[in-house]
Amino acid sequence: MTTATDEALAQLNRLVHAKTGDAGSRAHSLETLPGHAGFSYSFILERDDGGAPAGKLVLRVAPPNVKISGPADIVRQARIMASMAGTAVPVPPVYWYGDEPEFFGRPYFVVGFLEGVKLADEPFSPDLMARLARKGIETLVALHSLRWEARREAFGEPLPLIEEMKRLDYLLDRPTLDSAVVARAPELRELLRATLPQDARLGCVHGDFQWSNVLFDTERPIALIDWEIASIGPALLDLGWVCFFADADSWVETAEKRVRPLSPPEIVETYTRVVPFAILEDEVRWFRAFAGYRFGVITCFNLMLHRRGKRDDPHWEDIALSAPRMFERGLELLGA
């Protein structure tokens, strides 16, 4: 009986034969990797011709029967990572990507496998964890310092803040959401709109910069991963986002333990010290409040999908305990 893994391996071998031109090349040891935006595998590539790439690699394939956009746009993610090659922003080496129907029938990419760790995965001392986290924030500055105009083809057109807020309106304005979880979200939305930063500095934005999306060795970051929602937008979106996850005041205590190697003030101090452009304190507070609003709205929406049986993920029940606090904290940051 042929399994999904067997089929993926057969498709993968067709790909590597075509891409390497080496009839003796062989992909094997396929293992499933965690991820939610498609199917991800590690595998070993052996070659008879001694060429590169070889060794341990990663394959990601878009999920079947979904619209190829947003997190499912695997080729766009590969182009974004490839656009970072040779810069101070560490990314996995990108080898192949495309959407040729003869391989997987949907978009894919193949990148190098990096032997890194996440801050939550290793028993680092608090001092080492803080040092690594500061280097992570310096890497975020390196991303925001890139010339975004040169990467427009990979990222797409800039996404204005007001458009980002409209996307969230689409998730929030639904009668099927739990009103107790939504809580003060509409109030925070109106205050965010009323105080929207004007002429916020644009940059290459990761979109989900948090410690689970940075791989480290024992000295420094070796890769930013998971570029599914990257965009050209206000650079401080990323700063507000990482501060939000670091802010214990935005969350209620649950069984889930979050890694917080730096406090929001420490993150902002590190970012401000090395960034080559001016940062206004009021702007930072706005983007921190917006991050809580954004994640809170996403939580309300995903909780609804879970409870209605459209996307089973009980993890959102735990996160939803904090959603009302996220909105309250956003109001506090804006002085309400």
Coordinates of C-alpha atoms in Angstrom, one line a residue:
M1 CA 0.0 0.0 0.0
T2 CA 1.5 3.4 -1.1
T3 CA 1.5 6.0 1.7
A4 CA 1.5 9.8 1.3
T5 CA 5.2 9.7 2.3
D6 CA 6.0 7.1 -0.3
E7 CA 4.3 9.3 -2.9
A8 CA 6.1 12.4 -1.8
L9 CA 9.5 10.6 -2.0
A10 CA 8.8 9.4 -5.5
Q11 CA 7.9 12.9 -6.6
L12 CA 10.9 14.3 -4.8
N13 CA 13.2 11.9 -6.7
R14 CA 11.7 13.0 -10.0
L15 CA 12.6 16.6 -8.9
V16 CA 16.2 15.9 -7.9
H17 CA 16.9 13.9 -11.1
A18 CA 15.6 16.8 -13.2
K19 CA 17.3 19.6 -11.2
T20 CA 20.7 17.9 -10.7
G21 CA 21.0 16.2 -14.1
D22 CA 22.5 13.3 -12.1
A23 CA 20.7 10.0 -12.9
G24 CA 22.4 8.5 -9.9
S25 CA 21.1 11.0 -7.4
R26 CA 18.9 9.7 -4.7
A27 CA 16.6 11.3 -2.1
H28 CA 15.9 9.2 1.0
S29 CA 15.3 9.4 4.8
L30 CA 12.2 11.6 4.3
E31 CA 10.9 12.9 7.7
T32 CA 7.9 15.1 8.4
L33 CA 8.7 18.5 10.0
P34 CA 6.3 20.6 12.0
G35 CA 4.5 23.4 10.2
H36 CA 1.1 24.7 9.4
A37 CA 1.4 26.4 6.0
G38 CA 1.9 23.3 3.8
F39 CA 3.8 20.0 4.1
S40 CA 7.4 20.2 5.2
Y41 CA 10.0 17.4 5.2
S42 CA 13.6 16.9 5.8
F43 CA 15.5 14.5 3.5
I44 CA 19.0 13.3 2.6
L45 CA 20.2 13.9 -1.0
E46 CA 23.0 11.7 -2.2
R47 CA 24.7 12.3 -5.6
D48 CA 27.1 10.3 -7.8
D49 CA 28.5 13.4 -9.5
G50 CA 29.8 15.0 -6.3
G51 CA 27.9 18.2 -7.0
A52 CA 25.9 20.5 -4.8
P53 CA 23.4 20.7 -3.2
A54 CA 23.8 17.4 -1.3
G55 CA 23.3 16.2 2.3
K56 CA 20.4 17.1 4.4
L57 CA 17.8 19.4 2.8
V58 CA 14.2 20.6 3.4
L59 CA 11.3 20.3 1.1
R60 CA 8.1 22.4 1.6
V61 CA 5.0 21.8 -0.6
A62 CA 1.8 23.9 -0.7
P63 CA -1.2 22.1 0.7
P64 CA -3.6 20.6 -1.9
N65 CA -6.9 22.1 -2.9
V66 CA -6.2 25.6 -1.5
K67 CA -5.8 28.9 -3.1
I68 CA -2.1 29.7 -3.7
S69 CA -1.9 33.0 -1.9
G70 CA -0.8 34.2 1.5
P71 CA 0.8 31.5 3.7
A72 CA 0.2 28.9 0.9
D73 CA 2.3 30.9 -1.6
I74 CA 5.3 28.7 -1.3
V75 CA 7.1 30.1 -4.3
R76 CA 6.8 33.7 -3.0
Q77 CA 8.4 32.6 0.3
A78 CA 11.3 31.1 -1.6
R79 CA 11.8 34.3 -3.6
I80 CA 11.8 36.3 -0.5
M81 CA 14.5 34.1 1.2
A82 CA 16.5 34.1 -2.0
S83 CA 16.4 37.9 -2.1
M84 CA 18.2 37.9 1.3
A85 CA 21.2 35.9 0.1
G86 CA 24.5 37.7 0.7
T87 CA 23.0 40.2 3.2
A88 CA 23.3 40.4 7.0
V89 CA 19.9 38.7 7.3
P90 CA 20.5 34.9 7.7
V91 CA 18.2 32.6 5.8
P92 CA 18.4 29.0 4.6
P93 CA 20.1 28.6 1.2
V94 CA 17.4 28.3 -1.5
Y95 CA 18.2 25.7 -4.1
W96 CA 15.0 25.1 -6.1
Y97 CA 11.5 26.4 -6.3
G98 CA 8.6 26.4 -8.7
D99 CA 5.2 25.1 -9.6
E100 CA 5.9 22.7 -12.4
P101 CA 3.0 20.1 -12.5
E102 CA 5.2 17.1 -13.2
F103 CA 6.7 17.1 -9.7
F104 CA 4.2 17.7 -7.0
G105 CA 1.3 19.2 -8.8
R106 CA 1.5 22.3 -6.7
P107 CA 4.2 24.9 -5.6
Y108 CA 7.3 23.7 -3.7
F109 CA 10.7 24.8 -2.6
V110 CA 13.9 23.0 -1.5
V111 CA 16.3 24.8 0.9
G112 CA 19.2 23.8 3.0
F113 CA 18.7 22.2 6.4
L114 CA 20.3 24.2 9.2
E115 CA 21.3 22.6 12.5
G116 CA 20.0 25.4 14.7
V117 CA 18.0 25.5 17.9
K118 CA 15.2 27.8 19.2
L119 CA 15.5 29.6 22.5
A120 CA 12.7 27.5 23.9
D121 CA 14.3 24.2 22.9
E122 CA 17.6 24.4 24.7
P123 CA 18.4 24.7 28.4
F124 CA 20.4 28.0 27.9
S125 CA 21.3 30.0 31.0
P126 CA 19.3 33.2 31.4
D127 CA 22.4 35.3 30.6
L128 CA 23.2 33.4 27.4
M129 CA 19.5 33.4 26.3
A130 CA 19.4 37.2 26.8
R131 CA 22.6 37.7 24.8
L132 CA 21.3 35.6 22.0
A133 CA 18.0 37.4 22.0
R134 CA 19.8 40.7 21.7
K135 CA 21.6 39.4 18.7
G136 CA 18.2 38.4 17.3
I137 CA 17.0 41.9 17.7
E138 CA 20.1 43.2 15.9
T139 CA 19.3 40.8 13.1
L140 CA 15.8 42.3 12.9
V141 CA 17.4 45.7 12.5
A142 CA 19.5 44.3 9.7
L143 CA 16.3 43.2 7.9
H144 CA 14.7 46.6 8.4
S145 CA 17.8 48.3 7.1
L146 CA 17.7 46.5 3.7
R147 CA 16.7 48.5 0.7
W148 CA 13.1 47.3 0.2
E149 CA 12.8 48.8 -3.2
A150 CA 15.4 46.3 -4.5
R151 CA 13.2 43.4 -3.2
R152 CA 9.9 44.6 -4.4
E153 CA 9.6 41.9 -7.0
A154 CA 10.0 39.2 -4.3
F155 CA 7.8 40.8 -1.6
G156 CA 5.2 42.5 -3.8
E157 CA 3.9 46.1 -3.5
P158 CA 3.9 47.8 -0.1
L159 CA 1.0 47.1 2.2
P160 CA -0.3 50.3 3.9
L161 CA -1.3 50.1 7.5
I162 CA -4.9 50.9 6.7
E163 CA -5.1 47.9 4.4
E164 CA -3.7 45.7 7.2
M165 CA -6.5 47.0 9.5
K166 CA -9.1 46.2 6.8
R167 CA -7.9 42.6 6.7
L168 CA -8.5 42.4 10.4
D169 CA -11.9 44.0 10.0
Y170 CA -12.8 41.0 7.8
L171 CA -11.9 38.6 10.6
L172 CA -13.5 40.7 13.4
D173 CA -16.8 41.8 12.0
R174 CA -18.6 38.4 12.2
P175 CA -21.6 37.5 14.3
T176 CA -20.2 34.0 14.9
L177 CA -17.4 35.2 17.1
D178 CA -17.6 34.8 20.9
S179 CA -18.5 38.2 22.2
A180 CA -16.9 37.5 25.6
V181 CA -13.6 36.9 23.8
V182 CA -14.0 39.8 21.5
A183 CA -14.5 42.0 24.6
R184 CA -13.0 45.5 24.0
A185 CA -11.6 44.8 20.5
P186 CA -13.9 47.3 18.8
E187 CA -13.0 50.0 21.2
L188 CA -9.3 49.4 20.7
R189 CA -9.8 49.3 16.9
E190 CA -11.3 52.8 16.9
L191 CA -8.5 54.2 19.0
L192 CA -5.9 52.6 16.8
R193 CA -7.6 54.2 13.7
A194 CA -7.8 57.6 15.4
T195 CA -4.1 57.5 16.3
L196 CA -2.8 55.8 13.1
P197 CA 0.9 56.8 12.6
Q198 CA 1.4 58.9 9.5
D199 CA 4.3 58.3 7.1
A200 CA 5.6 55.3 9.0
R201 CA 9.0 54.2 7.7
L202 CA 8.7 51.3 5.2
G203 CA 10.9 48.2 5.2
C204 CA 11.1 44.5 4.6
V205 CA 8.8 43.1 7.3
H206 CA 9.0 39.5 8.5
G207 CA 5.5 39.6 9.8
D208 CA 5.9 36.9 12.5
F209 CA 9.2 37.8 14.2
Q210 CA 9.1 35.9 17.5
W211 CA 11.6 33.6 19.1
S212 CA 10.0 30.4 17.6
N213 CA 11.0 31.7 14.2
V214 CA 14.7 32.3 14.8
L215 CA 17.3 29.6 14.7
F216 CA 20.4 30.0 16.7
D217 CA 23.7 28.3 17.3
T218 CA 25.4 29.1 20.6
E219 CA 26.8 32.4 19.3
R220 CA 24.3 34.1 17.0
P221 CA 21.2 33.7 14.9
I222 CA 21.8 31.4 11.9
A223 CA 18.4 31.8 10.2
L224 CA 15.1 33.6 10.2
I225 CA 12.4 31.1 9.1
D226 CA 8.7 31.0 8.3
W227 CA 8.3 33.9 5.9
E228 CA 4.6 33.1 5.1
I229 CA 3.2 36.6 5.9
A230 CA 6.3 38.8 5.1
S231 CA 5.6 42.0 3.4
I232 CA 6.9 45.5 2.6
G233 CA 5.3 47.6 5.3
P234 CA 5.9 49.7 8.3
A235 CA 9.1 48.3 9.8
L236 CA 7.9 48.8 13.4
L237 CA 5.2 46.1 12.8
D238 CA 7.9 43.5 13.7
L239 CA 9.2 45.5 16.7
G240 CA 5.6 45.7 18.1
W241 CA 5.0 42.0 17.4
V242 CA 8.1 40.7 19.3
C243 CA 7.4 43.2 22.2
F244 CA 3.8 41.9 22.4
F245 CA 4.9 38.3 22.9
A246 CA 7.5 39.5 25.5
D247 CA 4.9 41.4 27.4
A248 CA 3.6 39.4 30.4
D249 CA 1.0 42.1 31.0
S250 CA -0.7 41.1 27.7
W251 CA -1.4 37.6 28.8
V252 CA -3.2 35.7 31.6
E253 CA -1.3 32.9 33.3
T254 CA -2.1 29.5 31.7
A255 CA -0.3 26.1 31.6
E256 CA 1.5 27.3 28.5
K257 CA 4.9 28.8 29.4
R258 CA 6.3 31.5 27.1
V259 CA 10.0 32.2 26.5
R260 CA 10.7 35.8 27.4
P261 CA 14.5 36.3 27.4
L262 CA 14.1 40.1 27.1
S263 CA 11.4 42.5 28.4
P264 CA 9.7 44.9 26.0
P265 CA 11.8 47.9 27.2
E266 CA 15.0 45.8 26.7
I267 CA 13.9 44.8 23.2
V268 CA 13.2 48.5 22.4
E269 CA 16.5 49.6 23.9
T270 CA 18.4 47.1 21.8
Y271 CA 16.6 47.9 18.6
T272 CA 16.9 51.7 19.1
R273 CA 20.6 51.5 19.9
V274 CA 21.5 49.9 16.6
V275 CA 18.9 51.0 14.1
P276 CA 20.1 53.6 11.7
F277 CA 16.9 55.7 11.8
A278 CA 15.0 57.6 14.5
I279 CA 12.4 55.8 16.6
L280 CA 9.6 57.7 18.3
E281 CA 8.3 56.3 21.6
D282 CA 4.7 57.0 20.7
E283 CA 5.1 55.1 17.5
V284 CA 6.5 52.1 19.4
R285 CA 3.6 52.1 21.8
W286 CA 1.1 52.3 18.9
F287 CA 2.7 49.3 17.2
R288 CA 2.8 47.3 20.4
A289 CA -0.9 48.0 20.9
F290 CA -1.6 47.1 17.3
A291 CA 0.3 43.8 17.7
G292 CA -2.0 42.8 20.6
Y293 CA -5.0 43.8 18.6
R294 CA -3.9 41.9 15.6
F295 CA -3.1 38.7 17.5
G296 CA -6.3 39.0 19.6
V297 CA -8.4 39.3 16.4
I298 CA -6.6 36.3 14.9
T299 CA -7.3 34.4 18.1
C300 CA -11.1 35.3 18.0
F301 CA -11.3 34.1 14.4
N302 CA -9.4 30.8 14.9
L303 CA -11.3 30.0 18.0
M304 CA -14.5 30.4 16.0
L305 CA -13.2 28.1 13.3
H306 CA -12.3 25.5 15.9
R307 CA -15.6 25.6 17.7
R308 CA -17.6 25.4 14.5
G309 CA -15.6 22.3 13.4
K310 CA -14.0 24.0 10.4
R311 CA -10.4 23.8 11.7
D312 CA -9.8 21.6 14.7
D313 CA -7.2 23.1 16.9
P314 CA -8.0 23.1 20.7
H315 CA -4.8 25.1 21.3
W316 CA -6.8 28.3 20.5
E317 CA -9.1 27.6 23.6
D318 CA -6.0 28.2 25.8
I319 CA -4.9 31.3 23.9
A320 CA -8.4 32.7 23.9
L321 CA -8.2 33.0 27.7
S322 CA -5.8 35.9 27.1
A323 CA -7.6 37.6 24.2
P324 CA -9.7 40.1 26.3
R325 CA -6.5 41.0 28.2
M326 CA -4.7 41.6 24.9
F327 CA -7.3 44.3 23.9
E328 CA -7.2 45.9 27.4
R329 CA -3.4 46.1 27.3
G330 CA -3.6 47.7 23.9
L331 CA -5.9 50.4 25.3
E332 CA -3.5 50.9 28.2
L333 CA -0.5 51.4 25.9
L334 CA -2.4 54.1 24.0
G335 CA -3.3 55.9 27.3
A336 CA -7.0 54.9 27.4

